[in-house]
Amino acid sequence: MKRVRVSAAVICSGGKFFAVRRGYGDFKGYWEFPGGKIEEGETPEEALVREIREELDTCVAIEAPLGVVEYDYPAFHLELHCFLCRVESGHLALLEHEAARWLAVGELESVSWLPADYQLIPVLRNVSGH
């Protein structure tokens, strides 16, 4: 099975988490944490900073690793490197997504997450006081 390595930014501000809704592809309409594929020669952290700059025109600071989610989608195996982040500069412009929301911990279950991203919800209940 094809293996895909990606990084995801769990951007936190004021006890809320930034989520985006996909506007393209097989998973259009599902919610996810922003990020993208790790390119050859990049660390997960470097990929994350680059992807957030490309997708949201924002510079993030990585505060802590949240772990790696391994998930088997029908066509590929996903290795999702997750990091707790904060906005360093920029305004979170939606350059590739169709919608975004700031979700409090109690609202995390209110959107339809991509299955791999959904695995992070129990982790986020523990960092919400951050």
mmCIF file of C-alpha atoms in Angstrom:
data_model
loop_
_atom_site.group_PDB
_atom_site.id
_atom_site.type_symbol
_atom_site.label_atom_id
_atom_site.label_comp_id
_atom_site.label_asym_id
_atom_site.label_seq_id
_atom_site.Cartn_x
_atom_site.Cartn_y
_atom_site.Cartn_z
ATOM 1 C CA MET A 1 0.000 0.000 0.000
ATOM 2 C CA LYS A 2 1.217 3.480 -0.857
ATOM 3 C CA ARG A 3 2.463 5.448 2.175
ATOM 4 C CA VAL A 4 1.771 9.188 2.412
ATOM 5 C CA ARG A 5 3.561 11.335 5.005
ATOM 6 C CA VAL A 6 1.932 14.625 5.995
ATOM 7 C CA SER A 7 2.168 17.241 8.720
ATOM 8 C CA ALA A 8 -0.802 18.911 10.376
ATOM 9 C CA ALA A 9 -0.972 22.148 12.353
ATOM 10 C CA VAL A 10 -3.306 22.158 15.326
ATOM 11 C CA ILE A 11 -3.462 25.931 15.653
ATOM 12 C CA CYS A 12 -4.713 26.979 19.065
ATOM 13 C CA SER A 13 -5.805 30.414 20.225
ATOM 14 C CA GLY A 14 -7.925 31.336 23.212
ATOM 15 C CA GLY A 15 -8.697 27.694 23.937
ATOM 16 C CA LYS A 16 -10.081 27.115 20.425
ATOM 17 C CA PHE A 17 -8.683 25.076 17.545
ATOM 18 C CA PHE A 18 -8.560 26.116 13.877
ATOM 19 C CA ALA A 19 -10.170 23.645 11.462
ATOM 20 C CA VAL A 20 -10.574 23.874 7.686
ATOM 21 C CA ARG A 21 -13.004 22.216 5.264
ATOM 22 C CA ARG A 22 -11.641 20.623 2.105
ATOM 23 C CA GLY A 23 -12.873 22.118 -1.128
ATOM 24 C CA TYR A 24 -11.459 19.483 -3.491
ATOM 25 C CA GLY A 25 -10.785 15.796 -4.073
ATOM 26 C CA ASP A 26 -12.303 12.580 -2.752
ATOM 27 C CA PHE A 27 -12.767 14.065 0.721
ATOM 28 C CA LYS A 28 -14.346 17.377 -0.345
ATOM 29 C CA GLY A 29 -16.517 18.773 2.434
ATOM 30 C CA TYR A 30 -14.713 16.986 5.270
ATOM 31 C CA TRP A 31 -12.908 18.917 7.985
ATOM 32 C CA GLU A 32 -9.213 18.634 8.799
ATOM 33 C CA PHE A 33 -6.356 20.387 10.513
ATOM 34 C CA PRO A 34 -4.380 22.378 7.928
ATOM 35 C CA GLY A 35 -1.087 21.073 6.592
ATOM 36 C CA GLY A 36 0.181 18.928 3.787
ATOM 37 C CA LYS A 37 2.617 16.453 2.321
ATOM 38 C CA ILE A 38 6.174 16.180 3.572
ATOM 39 C CA GLU A 39 8.478 16.546 0.579
ATOM 40 C CA GLU A 40 11.708 14.633 0.021
ATOM 41 C CA GLY A 41 14.443 16.003 2.290
ATOM 42 C CA GLU A 42 12.052 17.930 4.573
ATOM 43 C CA THR A 43 11.472 17.315 8.248
ATOM 44 C CA PRO A 44 7.813 17.175 9.344
ATOM 45 C CA GLU A 45 8.311 20.557 11.034
ATOM 46 C CA GLU A 46 9.750 22.193 7.888
ATOM 47 C CA ALA A 47 6.897 20.799 5.788
ATOM 48 C CA LEU A 48 4.341 22.127 8.257
ATOM 49 C CA VAL A 49 5.706 25.673 8.250
ATOM 50 C CA ARG A 50 5.910 25.658 4.416
ATOM 51 C CA GLU A 51 2.408 24.230 3.922
ATOM 52 C CA ILE A 52 0.757 26.704 6.310
ATOM 53 C CA ARG A 53 2.502 29.575 4.528
ATOM 54 C CA GLU A 54 1.285 28.226 1.135
ATOM 55 C CA GLU A 55 -2.288 27.338 2.175
ATOM 56 C CA LEU A 56 -3.110 30.056 4.702
ATOM 57 C CA ASP A 57 -0.574 32.862 4.050
ATOM 58 C CA THR A 58 0.396 32.592 7.713
ATOM 59 C CA CYS A 59 3.573 31.923 9.660
ATOM 60 C CA VAL A 60 3.111 29.535 12.586
ATOM 61 C CA ALA A 61 5.341 28.725 15.528
ATOM 62 C CA ILE A 62 5.423 25.078 16.539
ATOM 63 C CA GLU A 63 4.915 24.756 20.290
ATOM 64 C CA ALA A 64 4.848 20.982 20.835
ATOM 65 C CA PRO A 65 4.506 17.683 18.987
ATOM 66 C CA LEU A 66 1.138 15.984 19.521
ATOM 67 C CA GLY A 67 2.180 12.634 18.093
ATOM 68 C CA VAL A 68 1.847 10.681 14.864
ATOM 69 C CA VAL A 69 -1.474 9.240 13.681
ATOM 70 C CA GLU A 70 -1.250 6.152 11.460
ATOM 71 C CA TYR A 71 -4.409 5.545 9.428
ATOM 72 C CA ASP A 72 -5.298 3.230 6.533
ATOM 73 C CA TYR A 73 -7.466 4.906 3.915
ATOM 74 C CA PRO A 74 -8.729 2.673 1.074
ATOM 75 C CA ALA A 75 -6.027 3.818 -1.389
ATOM 76 C CA PHE A 76 -3.085 4.640 0.898
ATOM 77 C CA HIS A 77 -1.602 4.521 4.402
ATOM 78 C CA LEU A 78 -1.398 7.941 6.045
ATOM 79 C CA GLU A 79 1.341 8.928 8.485
ATOM 80 C CA LEU A 80 0.068 12.188 10.014
ATOM 81 C CA HIS A 81 2.608 14.171 12.065
ATOM 82 C CA CYS A 82 0.651 16.531 14.340
ATOM 83 C CA PHE A 83 1.944 19.662 16.051
ATOM 84 C CA LEU A 84 0.388 22.178 18.407
ATOM 85 C CA CYS A 85 0.984 25.618 16.875
ATOM 86 C CA ARG A 86 0.225 29.268 17.335
ATOM 87 C CA VAL A 87 0.005 32.034 14.755
ATOM 88 C CA GLU A 88 3.212 34.036 14.656
ATOM 89 C CA SER A 89 2.204 36.387 11.824
ATOM 90 C CA GLY A 90 -0.412 36.539 9.094
ATOM 91 C CA HIS A 91 -4.186 36.361 8.987
ATOM 92 C CA LEU A 92 -5.168 32.727 8.113
ATOM 93 C CA ALA A 93 -6.347 33.423 4.549
ATOM 94 C CA LEU A 94 -8.197 30.492 2.951
ATOM 95 C CA LEU A 95 -6.196 29.958 -0.237
ATOM 96 C CA GLU A 96 -7.085 26.267 -0.729
ATOM 97 C CA HIS A 97 -10.001 25.478 1.601
ATOM 98 C CA GLU A 98 -13.684 26.326 1.265
ATOM 99 C CA ALA A 99 -14.362 27.171 4.917
ATOM 100 C CA ALA A 100 -12.764 27.476 8.352
ATOM 101 C CA ARG A 101 -13.935 27.552 11.953
ATOM 102 C CA TRP A 102 -12.448 28.049 15.384
ATOM 103 C CA LEU A 103 -13.776 25.197 17.512
ATOM 104 C CA ALA A 104 -13.818 24.957 21.294
ATOM 105 C CA VAL A 105 -13.196 21.488 22.745
ATOM 106 C CA GLY A 106 -16.924 20.942 23.199
ATOM 107 C CA GLU A 107 -17.529 21.797 19.523
ATOM 108 C CA LEU A 108 -14.919 19.438 18.038
ATOM 109 C CA GLU A 109 -17.520 16.724 17.425
ATOM 110 C CA SER A 110 -19.813 19.166 15.581
ATOM 111 C CA VAL A 111 -18.080 18.816 12.190
ATOM 112 C CA SER A 112 -17.415 15.828 9.897
ATOM 113 C CA TRP A 113 -13.688 15.167 10.287
ATOM 114 C CA LEU A 114 -11.464 13.198 7.976
ATOM 115 C CA PRO A 115 -10.945 9.867 9.791
ATOM 116 C CA ALA A 116 -7.240 10.391 10.547
ATOM 117 C CA ASP A 117 -7.800 13.919 11.900
ATOM 118 C CA TYR A 118 -10.657 12.641 14.063
ATOM 119 C CA GLN A 119 -8.104 10.522 15.959
ATOM 120 C CA LEU A 120 -6.686 13.757 17.428
ATOM 121 C CA ILE A 121 -9.843 14.787 19.277
ATOM 122 C CA PRO A 122 -9.081 12.836 22.497
ATOM 123 C CA VAL A 123 -5.580 14.358 22.493
ATOM 124 C CA LEU A 124 -6.981 17.874 22.145
ATOM 125 C CA ARG A 125 -9.218 17.482 25.179
ATOM 126 C CA ASN A 126 -5.985 17.304 27.190
ATOM 127 C CA VAL A 127 -4.347 20.387 25.657
ATOM 128 C CA SER A 128 -7.373 22.691 25.611
ATOM 129 C CA GLY A 129 -6.236 24.466 28.747
ATOM 130 C CA HIS A 130 -3.125 25.502 26.858
#
